[in-house]
Amino acid sequence: MALTETTKVDLIQLVETNHIQVRTATIIEKDDTEISRTFHRHVVSPGDDVSNEDPKVQAIANAIWTDEVIAAYQALIATNNS
């Protein structure tokens, strides 16, 4: 009886505000048969450090988060915090 635990990013969504939503699945298998799957979600905001993110998330952030996108997001935050 072998139990294994695997984690993988299984869903990446880009939302209108250029935030990246990341879902990570944790899969437990017993003798190569899945017995459990749980999910964790987190959001990455424009300009956040993505160096510890999944390579696919990094690629999306690098493609989408131009200097203009980051500046617009920071301006939005400043406006909402005033």
PDB file of C-alpha atoms in Angstrom:
ATOM      1  CA  MET A   1       0.000   0.000   0.000  1.00  0.00           C
ATOM      2  CA  ALA A   2       1.739   3.113  -1.265  1.00  0.00           C
ATOM      3  CA  LEU A   3       0.402   6.571  -0.482  1.00  0.00           C
ATOM      4  CA  THR A   4       1.616   9.470  -2.592  1.00  0.00           C
ATOM      5  CA  GLU A   5       0.917  13.182  -2.410  1.00  0.00           C
ATOM      6  CA  THR A   6       1.287  15.420  -5.448  1.00  0.00           C
ATOM      7  CA  THR A   7       0.703  19.142  -5.784  1.00  0.00           C
ATOM      8  CA  LYS A   8       0.230  20.918  -9.078  1.00  0.00           C
ATOM      9  CA  VAL A   9      -1.103  24.183 -10.393  1.00  0.00           C
ATOM     10  CA  ASP A  10      -4.192  23.043 -12.246  1.00  0.00           C
ATOM     11  CA  LEU A  11      -5.986  26.312 -13.013  1.00  0.00           C
ATOM     12  CA  ILE A  12      -4.719  29.790 -13.874  1.00  0.00           C
ATOM     13  CA  GLN A  13      -7.153  32.621 -14.579  1.00  0.00           C
ATOM     14  CA  LEU A  14      -6.497  36.190 -15.645  1.00  0.00           C
ATOM     15  CA  VAL A  15      -9.247  38.547 -14.504  1.00  0.00           C
ATOM     16  CA  GLU A  16     -10.226  41.954 -15.867  1.00  0.00           C
ATOM     17  CA  THR A  17      -8.095  43.844 -13.332  1.00  0.00           C
ATOM     18  CA  ASN A  18      -5.019  41.904 -14.545  1.00  0.00           C
ATOM     19  CA  HIS A  19      -4.851  39.885 -11.334  1.00  0.00           C
ATOM     20  CA  ILE A  20      -3.826  36.274 -11.809  1.00  0.00           C
ATOM     21  CA  GLN A  21      -5.831  33.716  -9.859  1.00  0.00           C
ATOM     22  CA  VAL A  22      -3.957  30.484  -9.200  1.00  0.00           C
ATOM     23  CA  ARG A  23      -5.482  27.206  -8.033  1.00  0.00           C
ATOM     24  CA  THR A  24      -3.210  24.472  -6.696  1.00  0.00           C
ATOM     25  CA  ALA A  25      -4.479  20.925  -6.317  1.00  0.00           C
ATOM     26  CA  THR A  26      -3.129  18.531  -3.704  1.00  0.00           C
ATOM     27  CA  ILE A  27      -3.792  14.979  -4.809  1.00  0.00           C
ATOM     28  CA  ILE A  28      -3.514  11.949  -2.520  1.00  0.00           C
ATOM     29  CA  GLU A  29      -3.258   8.561  -4.209  1.00  0.00           C
ATOM     30  CA  LYS A  30      -3.284   5.062  -2.784  1.00  0.00           C
ATOM     31  CA  ASP A  31      -1.754   2.491  -5.103  1.00  0.00           C
ATOM     32  CA  ASP A  32      -2.149   4.869  -8.079  1.00  0.00           C
ATOM     33  CA  THR A  33      -5.857   5.467  -7.340  1.00  0.00           C
ATOM     34  CA  GLU A  34      -6.876   8.966  -6.340  1.00  0.00           C
ATOM     35  CA  ILE A  35      -8.508   9.002  -2.914  1.00  0.00           C
ATOM     36  CA  SER A  36      -8.479  12.722  -2.165  1.00  0.00           C
ATOM     37  CA  ARG A  37      -8.120  16.066  -3.930  1.00  0.00           C
ATOM     38  CA  THR A  38      -8.109  19.439  -2.212  1.00  0.00           C
ATOM     39  CA  PHE A  39      -7.596  22.933  -3.578  1.00  0.00           C
ATOM     40  CA  HIS A  40      -5.864  26.102  -2.479  1.00  0.00           C
ATOM     41  CA  ARG A  41      -6.318  29.404  -4.297  1.00  0.00           C
ATOM     42  CA  HIS A  42      -4.321  32.582  -4.215  1.00  0.00           C
ATOM     43  CA  VAL A  43      -4.220  35.792  -6.206  1.00  0.00           C
ATOM     44  CA  VAL A  44      -1.173  37.526  -7.617  1.00  0.00           C
ATOM     45  CA  SER A  45      -1.518  41.274  -8.209  1.00  0.00           C
ATOM     46  CA  PRO A  46       0.153  43.283 -10.983  1.00  0.00           C
ATOM     47  CA  GLY A  47       3.697  44.110  -9.942  1.00  0.00           C
ATOM     48  CA  ASP A  48       3.961  41.345  -7.318  1.00  0.00           C
ATOM     49  CA  ASP A  49       7.133  39.263  -7.161  1.00  0.00           C
ATOM     50  CA  VAL A  50       6.388  36.079  -9.105  1.00  0.00           C
ATOM     51  CA  SER A  51       9.807  34.442  -8.745  1.00  0.00           C
ATOM     52  CA  ASN A  52       8.374  31.698  -6.503  1.00  0.00           C
ATOM     53  CA  GLU A  53       5.302  31.078  -8.671  1.00  0.00           C
ATOM     54  CA  ASP A  54       4.773  28.232 -11.123  1.00  0.00           C
ATOM     55  CA  PRO A  55       6.634  28.875 -14.416  1.00  0.00           C
ATOM     56  CA  LYS A  56       3.305  29.195 -16.266  1.00  0.00           C
ATOM     57  CA  VAL A  57       2.179  31.926 -13.861  1.00  0.00           C
ATOM     58  CA  GLN A  58       5.518  33.688 -14.325  1.00  0.00           C
ATOM     59  CA  ALA A  59       5.138  33.559 -18.107  1.00  0.00           C
ATOM     60  CA  ILE A  60       1.634  35.039 -17.966  1.00  0.00           C
ATOM     61  CA  ALA A  61       2.707  37.797 -15.578  1.00  0.00           C
ATOM     62  CA  ASN A  62       5.713  38.683 -17.732  1.00  0.00           C
ATOM     63  CA  ALA A  63       3.546  38.840 -20.850  1.00  0.00           C
ATOM     64  CA  ILE A  64       0.618  40.774 -19.366  1.00  0.00           C
ATOM     65  CA  TRP A  65       2.108  43.053 -16.729  1.00  0.00           C
ATOM     66  CA  THR A  66       3.621  45.827 -18.778  1.00  0.00           C
ATOM     67  CA  ASP A  67       4.886  48.969 -17.067  1.00  0.00           C
ATOM     68  CA  GLU A  68       1.614  50.646 -18.057  1.00  0.00           C
ATOM     69  CA  VAL A  69      -0.515  47.888 -16.504  1.00  0.00           C
ATOM     70  CA  ILE A  70       1.448  48.019 -13.249  1.00  0.00           C
ATOM     71  CA  ALA A  71       1.244  51.828 -13.126  1.00  0.00           C
ATOM     72  CA  ALA A  72      -2.521  51.744 -13.737  1.00  0.00           C
ATOM     73  CA  TYR A  73      -2.969  49.189 -10.951  1.00  0.00           C
ATOM     74  CA  GLN A  74      -0.863  51.243  -8.522  1.00  0.00           C
ATOM     75  CA  ALA A  75      -2.892  54.360  -9.418  1.00  0.00           C
ATOM     76  CA  LEU A  76      -6.111  52.447  -8.770  1.00  0.00           C
ATOM     77  CA  ILE A  77      -4.849  51.346  -5.357  1.00  0.00           C
ATOM     78  CA  ALA A  78      -3.798  54.909  -4.502  1.00  0.00           C
ATOM     79  CA  THR A  79      -7.224  56.235  -5.529  1.00  0.00           C
ATOM     80  CA  ASN A  80      -9.062  53.599  -3.490  1.00  0.00           C
ATOM     81  CA  ASN A  81      -6.903  54.274  -0.418  1.00  0.00           C
ATOM     82  CA  SER A  82      -7.544  58.027  -0.474  1.00  0.00           C
TER      83      SER A  82
END
